[in-house]
Structure formats: C-alpha cells, structure tokens
C-alpha positions as semicolon CSV with decimal commas, in nm:
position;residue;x (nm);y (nm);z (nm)
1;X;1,861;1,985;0,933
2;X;2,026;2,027;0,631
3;X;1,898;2,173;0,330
4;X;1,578;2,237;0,578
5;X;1,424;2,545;0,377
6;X;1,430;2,372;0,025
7;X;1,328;2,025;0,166
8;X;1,009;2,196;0,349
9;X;0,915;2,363;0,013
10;X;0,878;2,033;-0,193
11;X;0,710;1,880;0,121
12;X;0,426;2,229;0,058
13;X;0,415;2,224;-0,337
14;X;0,361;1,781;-0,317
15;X;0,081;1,896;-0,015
16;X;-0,093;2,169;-0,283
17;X;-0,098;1,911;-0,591
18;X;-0,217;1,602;-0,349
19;X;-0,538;1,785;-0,302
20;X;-0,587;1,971;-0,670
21;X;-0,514;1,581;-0,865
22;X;-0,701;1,403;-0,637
23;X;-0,966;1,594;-0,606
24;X;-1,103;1,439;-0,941
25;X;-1,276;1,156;-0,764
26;X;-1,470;1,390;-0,539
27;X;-1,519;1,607;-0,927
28;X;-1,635;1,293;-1,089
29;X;-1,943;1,264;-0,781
30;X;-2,051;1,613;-0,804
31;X;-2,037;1,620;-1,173
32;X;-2,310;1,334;-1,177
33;X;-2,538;1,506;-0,895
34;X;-2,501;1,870;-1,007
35;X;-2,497;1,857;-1,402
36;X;-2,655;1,477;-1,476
37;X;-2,322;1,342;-1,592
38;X;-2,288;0,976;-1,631
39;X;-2,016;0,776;-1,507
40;X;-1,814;0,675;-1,824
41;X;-1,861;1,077;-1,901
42;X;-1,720;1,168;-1,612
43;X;-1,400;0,941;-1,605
44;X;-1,212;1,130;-1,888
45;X;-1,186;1,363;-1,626
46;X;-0,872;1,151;-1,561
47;X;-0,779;1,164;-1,876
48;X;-0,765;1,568;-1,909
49;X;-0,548;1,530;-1,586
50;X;-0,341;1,252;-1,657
51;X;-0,277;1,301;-2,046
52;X;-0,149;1,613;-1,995
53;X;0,109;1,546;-1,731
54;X;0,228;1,230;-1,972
55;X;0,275;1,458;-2,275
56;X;0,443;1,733;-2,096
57;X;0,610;1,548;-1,875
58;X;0,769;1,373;-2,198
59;X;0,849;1,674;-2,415
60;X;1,022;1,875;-2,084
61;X;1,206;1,580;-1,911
62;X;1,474;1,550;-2,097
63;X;1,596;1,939;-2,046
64;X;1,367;2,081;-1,775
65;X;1,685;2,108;-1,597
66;X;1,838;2,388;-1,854
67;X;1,503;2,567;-1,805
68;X;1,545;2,594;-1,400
69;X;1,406;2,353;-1,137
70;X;1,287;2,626;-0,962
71;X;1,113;2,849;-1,254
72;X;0,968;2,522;-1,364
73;X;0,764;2,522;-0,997
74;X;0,704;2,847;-1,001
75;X;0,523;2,819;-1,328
76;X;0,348;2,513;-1,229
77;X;0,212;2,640;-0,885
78;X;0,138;3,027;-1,112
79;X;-0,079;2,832;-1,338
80;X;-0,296;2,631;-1,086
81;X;-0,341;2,986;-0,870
82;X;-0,505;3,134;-1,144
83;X;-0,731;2,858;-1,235
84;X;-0,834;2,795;-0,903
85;X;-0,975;3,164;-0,865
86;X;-1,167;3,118;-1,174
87;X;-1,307;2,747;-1,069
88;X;-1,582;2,944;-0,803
89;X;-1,772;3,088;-1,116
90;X;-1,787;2,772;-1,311
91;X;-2,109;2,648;-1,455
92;X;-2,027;2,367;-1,700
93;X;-1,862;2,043;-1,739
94;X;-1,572;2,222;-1,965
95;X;-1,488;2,416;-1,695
96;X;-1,347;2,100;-1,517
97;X;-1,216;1,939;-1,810
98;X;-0,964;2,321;-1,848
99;X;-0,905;2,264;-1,465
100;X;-0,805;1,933;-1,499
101;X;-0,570;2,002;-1,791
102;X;-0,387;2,302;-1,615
103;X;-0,340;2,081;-1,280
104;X;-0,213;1,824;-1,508
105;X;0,082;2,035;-1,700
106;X;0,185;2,214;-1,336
107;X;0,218;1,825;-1,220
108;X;0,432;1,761;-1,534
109;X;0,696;2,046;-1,406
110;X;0,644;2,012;-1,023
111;X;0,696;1,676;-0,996
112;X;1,032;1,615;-1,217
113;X;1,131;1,913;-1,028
114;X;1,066;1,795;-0,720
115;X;1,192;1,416;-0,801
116;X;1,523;1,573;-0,931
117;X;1,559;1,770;-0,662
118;X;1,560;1,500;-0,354
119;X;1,904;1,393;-0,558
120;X;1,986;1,744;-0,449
121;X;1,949;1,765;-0,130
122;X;2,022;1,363;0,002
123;X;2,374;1,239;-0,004
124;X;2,285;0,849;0,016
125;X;2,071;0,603;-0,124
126;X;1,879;0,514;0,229
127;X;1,834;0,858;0,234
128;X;1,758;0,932;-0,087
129;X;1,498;0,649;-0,044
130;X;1,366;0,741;0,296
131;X;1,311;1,125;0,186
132;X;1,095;0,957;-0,099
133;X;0,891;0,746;0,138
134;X;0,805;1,033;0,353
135;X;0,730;1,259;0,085
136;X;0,498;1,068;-0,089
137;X;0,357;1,007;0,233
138;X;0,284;1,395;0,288
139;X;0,139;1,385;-0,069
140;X;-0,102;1,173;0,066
141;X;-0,146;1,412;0,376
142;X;-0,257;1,639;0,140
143;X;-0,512;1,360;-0,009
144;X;-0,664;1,330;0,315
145;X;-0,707;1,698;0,390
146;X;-0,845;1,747;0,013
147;X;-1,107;1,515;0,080
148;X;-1,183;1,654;0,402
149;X;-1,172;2,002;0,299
150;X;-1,414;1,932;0,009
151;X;-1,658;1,740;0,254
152;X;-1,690;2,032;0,420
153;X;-1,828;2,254;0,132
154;X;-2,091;1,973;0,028
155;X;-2,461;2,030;0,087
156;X;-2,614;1,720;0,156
157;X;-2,947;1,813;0,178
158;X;-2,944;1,975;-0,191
159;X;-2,739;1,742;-0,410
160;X;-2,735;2,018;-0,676
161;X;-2,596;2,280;-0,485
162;X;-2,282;2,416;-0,643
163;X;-2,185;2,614;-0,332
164;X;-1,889;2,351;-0,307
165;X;-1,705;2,510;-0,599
166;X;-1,635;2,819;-0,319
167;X;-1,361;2,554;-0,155
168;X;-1,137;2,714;-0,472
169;X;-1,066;2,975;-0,308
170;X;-0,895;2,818;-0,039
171;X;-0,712;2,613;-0,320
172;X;-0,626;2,927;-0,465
173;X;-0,481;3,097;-0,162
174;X;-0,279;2,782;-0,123
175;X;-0,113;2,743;-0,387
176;X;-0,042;3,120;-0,402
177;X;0,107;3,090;-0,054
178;X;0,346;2,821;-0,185
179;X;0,461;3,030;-0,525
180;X;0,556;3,315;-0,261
181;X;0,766;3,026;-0,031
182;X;0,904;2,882;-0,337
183;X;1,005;3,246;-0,438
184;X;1,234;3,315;-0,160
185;X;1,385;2,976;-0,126
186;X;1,741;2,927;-0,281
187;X;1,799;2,571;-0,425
188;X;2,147;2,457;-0,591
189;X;2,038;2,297;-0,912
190;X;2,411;2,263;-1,070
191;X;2,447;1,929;-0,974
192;X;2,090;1,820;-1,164
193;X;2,269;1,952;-1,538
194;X;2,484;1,824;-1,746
195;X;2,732;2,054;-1,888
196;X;2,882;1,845;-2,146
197;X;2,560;1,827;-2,373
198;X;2,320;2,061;-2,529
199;X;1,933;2,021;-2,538
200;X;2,003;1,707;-2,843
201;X;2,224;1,494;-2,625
202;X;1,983;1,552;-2,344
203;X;1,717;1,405;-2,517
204;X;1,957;1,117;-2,630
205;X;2,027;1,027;-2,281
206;X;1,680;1,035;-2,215
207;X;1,647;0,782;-2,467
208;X;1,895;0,547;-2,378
209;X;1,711;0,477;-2,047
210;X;1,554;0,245;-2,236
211;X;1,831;0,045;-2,340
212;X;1,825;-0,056;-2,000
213;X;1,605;-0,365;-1,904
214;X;1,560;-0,299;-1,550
215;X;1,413;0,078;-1,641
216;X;1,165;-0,138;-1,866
217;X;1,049;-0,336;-1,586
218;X;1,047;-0,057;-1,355
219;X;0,827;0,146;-1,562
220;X;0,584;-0,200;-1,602
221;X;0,600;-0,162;-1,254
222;X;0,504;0,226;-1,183
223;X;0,227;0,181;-1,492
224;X;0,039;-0,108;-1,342
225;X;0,086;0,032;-0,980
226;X;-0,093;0,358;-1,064
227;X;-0,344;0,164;-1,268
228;X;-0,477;-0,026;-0,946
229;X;-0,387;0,329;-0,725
230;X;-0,603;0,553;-0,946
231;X;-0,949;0,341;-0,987
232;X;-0,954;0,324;-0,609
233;X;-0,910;0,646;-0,494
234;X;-1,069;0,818;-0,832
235;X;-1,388;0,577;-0,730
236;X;-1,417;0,523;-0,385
237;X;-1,634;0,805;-0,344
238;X;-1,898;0,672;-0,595
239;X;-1,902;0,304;-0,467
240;X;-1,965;0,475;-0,101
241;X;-2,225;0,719;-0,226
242;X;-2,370;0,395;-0,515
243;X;-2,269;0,068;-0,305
244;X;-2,275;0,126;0,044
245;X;-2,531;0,439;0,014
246;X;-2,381;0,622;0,260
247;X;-2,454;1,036;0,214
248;X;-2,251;1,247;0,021
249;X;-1,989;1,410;0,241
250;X;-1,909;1,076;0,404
251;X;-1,890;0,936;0,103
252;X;-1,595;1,180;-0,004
253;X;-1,458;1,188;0,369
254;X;-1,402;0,802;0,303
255;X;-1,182;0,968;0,031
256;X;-0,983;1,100;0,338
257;X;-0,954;0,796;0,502
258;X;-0,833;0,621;0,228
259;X;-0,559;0,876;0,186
260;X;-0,487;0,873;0,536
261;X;-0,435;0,496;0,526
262;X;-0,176;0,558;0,217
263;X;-0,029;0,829;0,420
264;X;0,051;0,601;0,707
265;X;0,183;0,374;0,448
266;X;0,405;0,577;0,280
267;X;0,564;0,708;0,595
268;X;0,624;0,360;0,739
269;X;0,756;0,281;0,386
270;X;1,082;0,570;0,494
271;X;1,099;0,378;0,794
272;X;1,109;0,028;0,643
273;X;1,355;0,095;0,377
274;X;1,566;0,161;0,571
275;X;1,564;-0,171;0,743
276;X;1,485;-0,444;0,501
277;X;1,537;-0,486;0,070
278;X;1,260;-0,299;-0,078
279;X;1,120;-0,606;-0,317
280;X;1,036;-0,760;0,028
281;X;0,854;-0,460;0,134
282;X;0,692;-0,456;-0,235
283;X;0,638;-0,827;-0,213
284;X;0,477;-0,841;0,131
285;X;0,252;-0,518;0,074
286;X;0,126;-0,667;-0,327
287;X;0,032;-1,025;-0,105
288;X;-0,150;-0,808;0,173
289;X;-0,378;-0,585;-0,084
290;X;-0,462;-0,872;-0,306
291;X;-0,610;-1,068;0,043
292;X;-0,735;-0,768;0,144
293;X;-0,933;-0,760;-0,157
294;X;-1,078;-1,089;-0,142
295;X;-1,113;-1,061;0,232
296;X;-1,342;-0,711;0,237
297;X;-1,530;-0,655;-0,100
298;X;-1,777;-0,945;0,001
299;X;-1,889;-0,760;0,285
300;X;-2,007;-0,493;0,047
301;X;-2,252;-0,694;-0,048
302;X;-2,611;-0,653;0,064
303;X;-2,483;-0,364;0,366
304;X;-2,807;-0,192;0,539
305;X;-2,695;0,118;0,566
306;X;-2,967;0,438;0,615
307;X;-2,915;0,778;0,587
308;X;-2,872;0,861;0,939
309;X;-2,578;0,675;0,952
310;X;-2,239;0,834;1,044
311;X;-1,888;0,753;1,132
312;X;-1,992;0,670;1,432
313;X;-2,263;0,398;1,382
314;X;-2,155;0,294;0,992
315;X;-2,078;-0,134;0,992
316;X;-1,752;-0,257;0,974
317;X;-1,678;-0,299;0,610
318;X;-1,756;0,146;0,604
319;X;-1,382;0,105;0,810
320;X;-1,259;-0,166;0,635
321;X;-1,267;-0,062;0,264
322;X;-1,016;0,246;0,272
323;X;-0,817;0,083;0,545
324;X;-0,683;-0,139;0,241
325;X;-0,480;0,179;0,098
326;X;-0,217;0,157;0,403
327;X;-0,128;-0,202;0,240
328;X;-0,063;-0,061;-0,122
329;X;0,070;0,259;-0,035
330;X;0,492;0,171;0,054
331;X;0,483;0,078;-0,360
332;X;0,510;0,366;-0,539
333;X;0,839;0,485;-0,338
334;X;1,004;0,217;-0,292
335;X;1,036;0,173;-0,668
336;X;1,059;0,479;-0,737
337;X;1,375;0,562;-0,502
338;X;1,510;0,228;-0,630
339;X;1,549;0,320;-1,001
340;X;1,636;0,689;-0,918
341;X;1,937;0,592;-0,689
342;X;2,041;0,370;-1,003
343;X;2,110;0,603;-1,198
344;X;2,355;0,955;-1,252
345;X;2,210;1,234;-1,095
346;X;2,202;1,458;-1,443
347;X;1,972;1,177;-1,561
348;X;1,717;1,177;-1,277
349;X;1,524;1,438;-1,463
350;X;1,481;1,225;-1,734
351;X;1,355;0,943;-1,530
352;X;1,137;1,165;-1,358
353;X;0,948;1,228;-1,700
354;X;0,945;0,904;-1,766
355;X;0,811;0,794;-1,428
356;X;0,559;1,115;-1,459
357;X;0,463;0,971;-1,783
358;X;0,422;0,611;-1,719
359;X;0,208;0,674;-1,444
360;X;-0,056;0,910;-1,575
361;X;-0,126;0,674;-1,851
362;X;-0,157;0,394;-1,599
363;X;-0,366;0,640;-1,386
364;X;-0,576;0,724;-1,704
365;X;-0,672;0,335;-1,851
366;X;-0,722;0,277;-1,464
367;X;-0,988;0,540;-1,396
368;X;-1,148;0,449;-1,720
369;X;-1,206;0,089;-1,731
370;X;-1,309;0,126;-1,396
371;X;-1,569;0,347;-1,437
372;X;-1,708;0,105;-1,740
373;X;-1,702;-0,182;-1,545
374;X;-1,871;0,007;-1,253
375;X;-2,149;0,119;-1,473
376;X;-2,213;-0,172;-1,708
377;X;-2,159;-0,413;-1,388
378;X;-2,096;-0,298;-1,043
379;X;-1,871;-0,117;-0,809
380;X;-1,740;-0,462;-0,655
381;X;-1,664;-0,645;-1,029
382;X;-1,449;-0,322;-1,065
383;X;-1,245;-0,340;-0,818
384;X;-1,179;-0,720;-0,812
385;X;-1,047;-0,659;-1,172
386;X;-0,745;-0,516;-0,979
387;X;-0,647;-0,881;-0,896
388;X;-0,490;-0,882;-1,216
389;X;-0,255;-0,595;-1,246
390;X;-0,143;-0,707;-0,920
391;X;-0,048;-0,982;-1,033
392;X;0,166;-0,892;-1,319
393;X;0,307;-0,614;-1,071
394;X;0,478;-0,864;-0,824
395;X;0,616;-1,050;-1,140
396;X;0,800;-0,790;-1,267
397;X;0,900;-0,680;-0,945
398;X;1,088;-0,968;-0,900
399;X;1,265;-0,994;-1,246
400;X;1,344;-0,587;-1,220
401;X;1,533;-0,653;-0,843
402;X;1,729;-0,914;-1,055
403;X;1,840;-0,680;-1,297
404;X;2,140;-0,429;-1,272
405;X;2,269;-0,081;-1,432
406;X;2,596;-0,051;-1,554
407;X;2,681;0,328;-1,544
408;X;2,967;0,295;-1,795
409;X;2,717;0,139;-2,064
C-alpha cells in the first residue's frame, strides 16, 4: 500500500487522542462520585479541552506547516506523555482541568497535522474522502477501547475509590509508544507549504477562506454537528449511571458502545462515499438520528432496572440508546473531506484550524448546555434539545452542496 508507514501512524496518534478527549465524559462521572462535584461544575471540563484546541488551533493553522507536520505531532503526543504519568498522583479537581488543557493544545497540532497530511498521501478526491471516513472511524475505535479500558479500572463497590486514575499509565505508555513510531517515520510535507509567501500571507490566505460562502456554511455545519456529537457522548455515561441507574462501569462501557456504533458508522461512511453524493449520505443519516431520537428516549422513561443487572439481562432501550451513534456518525467526514478536497492543498492546513476550531467551540456550548438542562431538568429534556441543531444542520447542508469554490478567486 502506498504511503503504508505514514498512513498507519496517523491511524495510531487519531487512536491515542480518541481515548485521552473522550475520556472527559467518563472524567465528568468520577469527578461527581470521588470529589462531590456537581454537574454544571463538571462540564467546563469541556471547556478546558475544547477552548484550548480552538485557540491554538487558530493562532498555528495558518503556518503550522513552516513549523513541520511532523515536529508539530511529536510535540503534541510529548506533551500528553508527560501529563499522563503525572495524572496517577492526582488528588484535586485542577488536576483534570491541567489535563484537559494539555490534551486540548496536542489536539490543536495533531489534528491539522494529521488533516493536512491525508492531502499528502491520497491522490483523489474519493480517496481523499474514503481515507477520512475510515480514519475518523478508527478515532472512534479508540473511543470504544477508552471507555472500555476505563471500565475496567472502576470500583463499583467503592464509588470513591480513585484507584481508576492508575489506567494513566497505560495512557502514558501509549502515547509514548506512538512519539517513538512517529519518530522513525519519514513523511513528505513539501507539498502541504507554500513557497511563495511568508508567515503574513499565510495568515492572509487563511483569512480569505472566509470570503468563500460555502466554507461559511461548512463551518455552520461542523459547529452544530459537534454540538449534538459532544453532549451525547460527554453525557451518556451520567444519564446511564442518573436515568437508567445502571452501575458505574456499565454505565461508562455504554460509553464504548456508543463509540463502537460511531465507529461502524464512520467506516461505512469510506464505503458509502464512494458510491453515492455525500449530502445524501448527510441527508439520510440527519433524518435517521432525529427519528431515532423521538423513537428511543421515551423508553427511558420509568425503566426498572436493579443493580444486578448486566449486559446480559439490561431491557432493550440499555441497547438501543448508544446504537443511535452509528446513524450520526458518517457526518463529520463526509463534510469534512468535502470542503478539504475543495480547496489547494497549501491551504488545507488552514482549513484544518478552522475546522479544529469550529468544532471545539461547538463541542464546548454542547457539553455545557447539556449538562444545565440535565441538572435543572432531566437527562431526556437534554437530549431532545438536539432536535434543533439538527435541524439547522440539514439546512445548511443543503445550501453548502449548492455552493461552489472558484480556485482562481
């Protein structure tokens, strides 16, 4: 396969971030059995993740690709190793709130690193956008095995226990494994820079994205997308432990199955793009969710569930909730490859920030107003809320696949 060793590498460092970001959900839980932290507390959590991958992603986008692709990972993934071996000795809420904040500037450089670099190493469009389908599928892999590894460390018979936080080492080793790959792993980044301007004209032709109407809808898009993405897997672990009162470590495993569900997603969404337009795909999977929705979150309601319950004996609806992710989960690539293959190559690193950007803020109001809603009303008023986003999403979905670039503008 070509360009097998660098292709395998992004595949590891998306794997390492999946579990370290999305970990927050499981975060949020313990923080509110081990420490007595209340819900709205807890969801700025998001913000110390998602803020700081906005703001960095905005100030390096525009020349990350003058610093190095590759030195920008290997910062990223240095960072994270060295906060993850500190995370085992942690015994306050700051501690998180510092984690949070480092995973959330080595997201900033990994991922426009990594979305610049599929324009590297994929000569066509249906590649470029098939590459992005199964990647973000892996990424949710990693979701999946986050939440499962994290089950595994949980003490269910002593909520307090803080013998969970030993799962960073294993996070630590990680991510140290995939700084060494990264190391030894050549990647061709000449094609990413653009050797006719200096850092000031890279900035302006980060700017001028925005003269373009279909980037504007696009980034609508990947804001409210996230926003409906984020409060569902930040708090399904809460609504299993809160709603469905199922015990702890199944209530974070149904973290796993939600990601599993967007992994299966994601990789069908490489295998449908290359078959059909992706606003049908978009189009079809916004319809699904929204019934979905309206279809499963009554069943929440009034569920006798006890605490011997498991997997194996849980009702329907315990299968049914983060089966919905596989419907939402083709999204986020297919626009994503969309706008990317729009565009020049030296400009996909600017894009990248700006898609990096876009989506941490949607990620952050998501988490948050969730979280209020959940508290002040309940877990199933929350997530209905959703309705709406998605409704605005399909919208300007539509009007962006009308809407063209003109390169020479």
């Amino acid at each position: 396969m070509k360009n097998f060793n660098i292709k395998a590498v992004l595949f590891l460092n998306y794997f390492v971030f999946a579990i370290l970001l999305n970990s927050v959900g499981t975060v949020i839980l313990q923080m509110q059995q081990n420490f007595g932290i209340t819900k709205s507390s807890a969801s700025v959590l998001e913000g110390f993740k998602d803020l700081p991958i906005a703001i960095c992603s905005f100030i390096l986008a525009s020349f990350l690709p003058k610093i190095g692709i590759k030195k920008s990972m290997l910062i990223g993934l240095l960072l994270v190793s060295c906060m993850c071996f500190v995370m085992p000795f942690a015994n306050d809420f700051w501690f998180f709130k510092l984690l949070f904040t480092i995973v959330g500037i080595s997201f900033a450089l990994i991922k426009i690193s990594v979305f610049t670099s599929i324009g590297l190493v994929t000569d066509t469009d249906k590649e470029h956008s098939s590459f992005m389908g199964y990647l973000e599928g892996f990424f949710m892999i990693g979701v999946l095995m986050g939440n499962v590894l994290f089950s595994l460390f949980i003490d269910d018979q002593n909520p307090r226990s803080t013998h969970w936080l030993n799962v960073y080492w294993v996070l630590g080793g990680l991510s140290t494994l995939s700084f060494l790959f990264l190391f030894f792993t050549k990647l061709n980044e000449n094609e990413a820079k653009s050797e006719k301007t200096d850092l000031l004209g890279d900035l302006k032709n980060s700017i001028s994205l925005f003269s373009y109407k279909k980037v504007l809808f696009f980034l609508l898009c990947a804001f409210l997308f996230v926003l409906v993405e984020q409060s569902f897997q930040t708090w399904t672990p809460t609504f299993y432990k809160e709603i469905l009162k199922v015990p702890t470590s199944m209530s974070i495993q149904a973290g796993a199955v939600l990601a599993g569900a967007f992994a299966l997603g994601r990789f069908l969404s490489g295998f449908f793009s290359k078959k059909f337009s992706w606003i049908y795909v978009v189009s079809c999977c916004v319809i699904g969710f929204a019934i979905s929705i309206l279809l499963v979150l009554p069943l929440t309601h009034n569920t006798l569930i006890d605490v011997n319950t498991t997997w194996l004996n849980a009702p329907l609806v315990v299968y049914l909730f983060p089966l919905m992710g596989g419907l939402l989960a083709p999204i986020y690539p297919s626009i994503n490859s969309v706008i990317l293959a729009s565009i020049p190559k030296y400009l996909h690193s600017a894009m990248s920030g700006l898609i990096v950007v876009f989506s941490a803020i949607g990620g952050t109001i998501g988490s948050i107003i969730t979280g209020f809603v959940f508290q002040e009303f309940s877990g199933q008023q929350a997530f209905y809320l959703s309705l709406i986003p998605l409704s605005l999403l399909i919208v300007s979905a539509i009007i962006m696949n009308k809407l063209k670039i003109n390169p020479k503008k």
